[in-house]
Coordinates of C-alpha atoms and ligand atoms in Angstrom, one line a residue:
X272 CA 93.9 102.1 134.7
X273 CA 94.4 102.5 138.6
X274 CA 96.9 105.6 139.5
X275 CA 98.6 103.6 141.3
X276 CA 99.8 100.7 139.7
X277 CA 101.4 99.8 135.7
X278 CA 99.0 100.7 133.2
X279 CA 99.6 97.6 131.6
X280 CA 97.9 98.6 128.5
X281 CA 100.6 100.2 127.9
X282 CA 102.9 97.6 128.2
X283 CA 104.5 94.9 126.0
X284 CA 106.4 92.1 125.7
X285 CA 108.9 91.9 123.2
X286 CA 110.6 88.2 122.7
X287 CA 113.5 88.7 120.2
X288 CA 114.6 86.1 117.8
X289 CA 113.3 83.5 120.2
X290 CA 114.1 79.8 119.0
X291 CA 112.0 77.2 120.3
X292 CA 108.2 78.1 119.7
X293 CA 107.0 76.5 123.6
X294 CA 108.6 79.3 124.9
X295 CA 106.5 82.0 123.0
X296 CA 103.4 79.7 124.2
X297 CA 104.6 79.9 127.9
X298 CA 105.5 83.6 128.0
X299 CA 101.8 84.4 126.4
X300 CA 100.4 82.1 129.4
X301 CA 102.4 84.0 132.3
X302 CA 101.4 87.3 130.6
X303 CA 97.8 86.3 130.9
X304 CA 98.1 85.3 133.9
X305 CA 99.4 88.7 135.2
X306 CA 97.1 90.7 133.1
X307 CA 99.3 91.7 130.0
X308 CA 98.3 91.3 126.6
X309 CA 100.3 92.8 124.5
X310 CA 102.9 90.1 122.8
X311 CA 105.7 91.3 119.5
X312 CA 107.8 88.5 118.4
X313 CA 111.3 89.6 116.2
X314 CA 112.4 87.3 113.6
X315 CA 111.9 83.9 115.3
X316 CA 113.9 81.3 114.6
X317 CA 110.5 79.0 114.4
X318 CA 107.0 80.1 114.5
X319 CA 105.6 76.9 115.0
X320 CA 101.7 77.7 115.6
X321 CA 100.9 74.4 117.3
X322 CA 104.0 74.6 119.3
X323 CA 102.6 77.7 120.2
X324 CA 99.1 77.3 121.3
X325 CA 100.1 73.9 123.0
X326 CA 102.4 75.6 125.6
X327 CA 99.5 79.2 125.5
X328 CA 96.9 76.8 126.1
X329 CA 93.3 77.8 125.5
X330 CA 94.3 80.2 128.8
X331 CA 95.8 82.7 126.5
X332 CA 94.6 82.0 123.0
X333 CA 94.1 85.5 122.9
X334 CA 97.2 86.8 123.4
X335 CA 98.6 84.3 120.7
X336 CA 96.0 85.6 118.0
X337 CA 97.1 89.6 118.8
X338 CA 101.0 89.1 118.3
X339 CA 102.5 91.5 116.3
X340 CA 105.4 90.5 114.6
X341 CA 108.8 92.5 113.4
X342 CA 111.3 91.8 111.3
X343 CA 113.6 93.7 113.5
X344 CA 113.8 95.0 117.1
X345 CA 114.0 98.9 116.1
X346 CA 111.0 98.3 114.1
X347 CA 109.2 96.3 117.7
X348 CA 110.3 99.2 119.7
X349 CA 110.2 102.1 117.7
X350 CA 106.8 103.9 119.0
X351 CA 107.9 103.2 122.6
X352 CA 109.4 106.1 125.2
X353 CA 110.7 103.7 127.5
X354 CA 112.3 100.3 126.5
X355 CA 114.0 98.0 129.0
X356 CA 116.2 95.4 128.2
X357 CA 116.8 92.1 130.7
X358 CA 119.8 90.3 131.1
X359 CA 121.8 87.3 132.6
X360 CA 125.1 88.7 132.2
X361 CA 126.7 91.7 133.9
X362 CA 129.5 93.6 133.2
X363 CA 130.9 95.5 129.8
X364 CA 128.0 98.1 128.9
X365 CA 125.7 96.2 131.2
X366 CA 126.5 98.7 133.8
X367 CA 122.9 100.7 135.1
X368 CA 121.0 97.1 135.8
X369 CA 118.1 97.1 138.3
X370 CA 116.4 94.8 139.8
X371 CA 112.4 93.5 138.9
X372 CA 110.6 95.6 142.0
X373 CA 112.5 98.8 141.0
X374 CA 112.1 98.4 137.3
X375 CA 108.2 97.7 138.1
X376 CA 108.5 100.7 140.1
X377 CA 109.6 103.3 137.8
X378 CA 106.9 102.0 135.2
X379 CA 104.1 103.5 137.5
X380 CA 104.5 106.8 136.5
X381 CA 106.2 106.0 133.0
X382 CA 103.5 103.8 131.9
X383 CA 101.0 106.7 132.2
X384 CA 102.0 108.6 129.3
X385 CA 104.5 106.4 127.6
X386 CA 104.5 103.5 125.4
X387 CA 106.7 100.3 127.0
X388 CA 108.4 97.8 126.0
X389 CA 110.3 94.8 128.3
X390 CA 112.7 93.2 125.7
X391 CA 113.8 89.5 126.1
X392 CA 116.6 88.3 124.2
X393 CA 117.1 84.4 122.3
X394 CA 117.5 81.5 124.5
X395 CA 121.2 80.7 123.2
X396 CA 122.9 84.4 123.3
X397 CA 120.7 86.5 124.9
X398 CA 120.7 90.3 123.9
X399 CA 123.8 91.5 122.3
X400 CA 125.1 95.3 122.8
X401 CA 124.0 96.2 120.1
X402 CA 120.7 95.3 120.9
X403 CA 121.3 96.6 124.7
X404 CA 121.9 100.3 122.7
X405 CA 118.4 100.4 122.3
X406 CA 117.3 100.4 125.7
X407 CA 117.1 102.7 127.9
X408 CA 117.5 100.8 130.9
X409 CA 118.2 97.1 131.9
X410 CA 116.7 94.7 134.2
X411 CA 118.7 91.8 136.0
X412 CA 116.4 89.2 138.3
X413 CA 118.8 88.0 140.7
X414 CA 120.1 84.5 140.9
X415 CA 122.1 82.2 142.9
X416 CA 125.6 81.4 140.7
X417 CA 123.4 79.9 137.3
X418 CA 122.0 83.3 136.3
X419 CA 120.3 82.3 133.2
X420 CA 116.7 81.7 133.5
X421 CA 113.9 80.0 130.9
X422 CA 113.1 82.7 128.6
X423 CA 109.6 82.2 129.6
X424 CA 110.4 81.6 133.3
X425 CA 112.4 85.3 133.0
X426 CA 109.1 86.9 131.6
X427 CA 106.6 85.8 134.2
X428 CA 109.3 87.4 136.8
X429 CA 108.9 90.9 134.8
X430 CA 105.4 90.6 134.5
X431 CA 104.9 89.8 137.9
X432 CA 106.6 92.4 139.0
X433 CA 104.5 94.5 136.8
X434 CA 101.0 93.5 137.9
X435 CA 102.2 93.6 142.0
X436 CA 103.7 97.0 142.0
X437 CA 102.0 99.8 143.9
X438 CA 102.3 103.2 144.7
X439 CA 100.6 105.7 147.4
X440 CA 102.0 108.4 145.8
X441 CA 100.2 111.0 143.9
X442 CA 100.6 112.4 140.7
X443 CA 103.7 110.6 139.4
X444 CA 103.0 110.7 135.9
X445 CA 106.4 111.2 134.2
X446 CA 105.7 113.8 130.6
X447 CA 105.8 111.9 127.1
X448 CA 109.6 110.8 126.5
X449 CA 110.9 110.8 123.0
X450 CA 110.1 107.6 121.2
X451 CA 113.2 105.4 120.1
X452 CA 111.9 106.7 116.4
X453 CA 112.2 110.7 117.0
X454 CA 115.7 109.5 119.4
X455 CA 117.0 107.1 116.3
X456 CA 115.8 110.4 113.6
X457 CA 117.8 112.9 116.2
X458 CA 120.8 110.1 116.8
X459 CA 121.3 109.7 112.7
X460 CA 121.4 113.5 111.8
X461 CA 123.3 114.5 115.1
X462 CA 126.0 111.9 113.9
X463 CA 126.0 113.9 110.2
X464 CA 126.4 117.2 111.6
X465 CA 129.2 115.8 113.9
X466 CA 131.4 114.1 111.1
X467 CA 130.8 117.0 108.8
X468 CA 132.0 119.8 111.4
X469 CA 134.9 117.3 111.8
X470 CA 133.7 116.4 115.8
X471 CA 133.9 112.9 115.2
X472 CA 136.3 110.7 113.0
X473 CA 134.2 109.6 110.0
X474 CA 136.3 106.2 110.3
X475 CA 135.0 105.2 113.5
X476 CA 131.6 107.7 114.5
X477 CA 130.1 104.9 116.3
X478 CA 132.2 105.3 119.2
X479 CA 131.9 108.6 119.9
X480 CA 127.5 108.1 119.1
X481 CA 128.1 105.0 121.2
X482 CA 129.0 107.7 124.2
X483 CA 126.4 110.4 123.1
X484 CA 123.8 107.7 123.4
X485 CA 124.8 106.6 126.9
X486 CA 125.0 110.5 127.7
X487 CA 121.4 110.9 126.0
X488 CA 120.2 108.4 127.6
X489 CA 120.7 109.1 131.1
X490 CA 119.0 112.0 130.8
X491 CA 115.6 110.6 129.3
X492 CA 115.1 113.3 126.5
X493 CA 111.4 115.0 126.4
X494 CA 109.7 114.2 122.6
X495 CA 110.1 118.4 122.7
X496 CA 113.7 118.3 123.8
X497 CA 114.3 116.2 121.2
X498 CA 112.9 118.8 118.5
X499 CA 115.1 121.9 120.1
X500 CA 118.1 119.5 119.5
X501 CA 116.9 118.9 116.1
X502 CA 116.0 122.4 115.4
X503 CA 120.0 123.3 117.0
X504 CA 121.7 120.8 114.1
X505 CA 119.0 122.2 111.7
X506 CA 120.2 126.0 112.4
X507 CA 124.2 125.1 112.6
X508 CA 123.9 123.3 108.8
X509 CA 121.9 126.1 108.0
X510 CA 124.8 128.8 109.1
X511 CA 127.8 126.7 107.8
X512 CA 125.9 126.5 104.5
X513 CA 125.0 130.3 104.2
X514 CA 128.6 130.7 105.3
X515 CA 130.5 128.6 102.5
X516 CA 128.3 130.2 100.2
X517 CA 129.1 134.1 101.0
X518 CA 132.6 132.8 101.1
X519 CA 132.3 131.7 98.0
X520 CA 130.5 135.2 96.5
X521 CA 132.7 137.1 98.4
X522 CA 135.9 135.0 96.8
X523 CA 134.1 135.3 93.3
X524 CA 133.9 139.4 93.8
X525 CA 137.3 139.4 95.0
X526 CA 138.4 137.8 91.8
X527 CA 136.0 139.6 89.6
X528 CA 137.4 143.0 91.2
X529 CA 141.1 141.9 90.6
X530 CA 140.2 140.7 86.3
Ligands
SAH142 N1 122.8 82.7 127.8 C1 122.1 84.0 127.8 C2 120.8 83.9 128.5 C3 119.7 83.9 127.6 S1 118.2 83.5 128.4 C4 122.9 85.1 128.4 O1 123.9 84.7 129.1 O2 122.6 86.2 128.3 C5 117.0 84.3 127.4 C6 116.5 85.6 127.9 O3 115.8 85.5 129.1 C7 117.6 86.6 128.2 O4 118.0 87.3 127.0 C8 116.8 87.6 129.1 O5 116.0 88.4 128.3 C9 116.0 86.6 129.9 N2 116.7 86.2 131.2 C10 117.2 85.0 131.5 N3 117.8 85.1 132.7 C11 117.7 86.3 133.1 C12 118.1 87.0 134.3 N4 118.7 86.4 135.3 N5 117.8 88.3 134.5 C13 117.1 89.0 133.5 N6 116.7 88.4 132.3 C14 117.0 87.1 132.2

């Protein structure tokens, strides 16, 4: 690993639900060819191995025999401290979108302590916002008025990008961020405490964690930041606990007093 530039061993591709099988083969080729190995595939629509290989060609064989594949995207991602989605389409929740060079950028530093993932969405639909939650950022590679590029075409742009970038700087190396696991374990139990304290309407919590996300996000939460927040909803159950229950002694002692 060179200071710096990516440490692309820290880096992977993540094609989710892709549909046609050529496109998995292609986007192994560019990756080889810009020095990245590391391939997930999510639920694809066909995982036609010849398919495959024909469009890898014996170029990047390799990379075809190492993918890892999920069932779902958490699952692809969840080990990673930085995971960047890429889109076509603007607008909506697609608002913080930078471009390829600045995205490659920012992974200098990142990639020296942080697991990565660059997350491509089907063919058809692309990424849905759902799917978009999980990221903490999002790439758009400019285009003239047809945005939407070749899923395979889109990933040799990224990885490109990747394998060009440079730095002079020194000492850039950004600390370990919170995996999307320990963010997902802190997001679920944040969202418990908040309905039970009655912060958030147990008919709709999502849009208020929707917004605690976003707010989350933007600050890129520390894996030890994320344990003080833990240990903060861990201490407040505790004290409404220990409170209900002295309320209920003291109610019992009040009535045993009265008999
Ligand atoms: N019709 C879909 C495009 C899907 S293309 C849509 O409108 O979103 C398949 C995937 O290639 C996208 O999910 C994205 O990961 C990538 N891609 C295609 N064009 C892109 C662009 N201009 N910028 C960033 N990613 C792009």
């Amino acid at each position: 690993m060179s200071p710096g530039r990516v440490n692309r061993e820290k880096v992977r591709i993540v094609l989710h639900r892709p549909r046609f099988p050529e496109n998995i083969g292609a986007a192994a080729r560019a990756m080889r060819n810009m020095g990245l190995r590391r391939l997930a595939v999510v639920a694809p629509e066909n995982f036609i191995e010849a398919r495959v290989r024909m469009m890898a060609t014996h170029v990047a064989g390799d990379v075809v025999d190492a993918i890892a594949r999920f069932d779902s995207l958490a699952e692809a991602v969840a080990d990673c401290g930085y995971v960047v989605g890429t889109t076509a389409r603007l607008g909506g929740e697609r608002q913080a979108v930078v471009s390829p060079p600045v995205m490659a950028q920012r992974l200098i530093a990142i990639s020296r302590e942080n697991e990565v993932a660059l997350v491509f969405g089907p063919e058809d639909r692309g990424l849905t916002n759902q799917e978009i939650r999980l990221c903490h950022a999002l790439v758009n590679i400019p285009t003239d008025a047809f945005s939407s590029l070749n899923l395979a075409q889109a990933v040799m742009v990224m990885c490109y990008e990747v394998f060009t970038a440079r730095t002079t700087k020194e000492g850039g190396s950004s600390p370990r961020l919170a995996t999307r696991h320990e963010l997902d374990g802190m997001y679920a139990t944040l969202r418990d405490i908040l309905v039970r304290i009655s912060y958030i309407n147990p008919e709709n919590p999502d849009y208020w964690m929707n917004r605690l996300r976003r707010f989350f996000t933007r600050m890129q939460l520390r894996a030890r930041e994320v344990s003080i927040i833990r240990g903060i909803i861990r201490q407040v159950e505790w004290y409404a606990r220990k409170n209900f229950e002295d309320g209920l002694k003291e109610g019992r002692r009040q009535a045993a007093g009265e008999e």
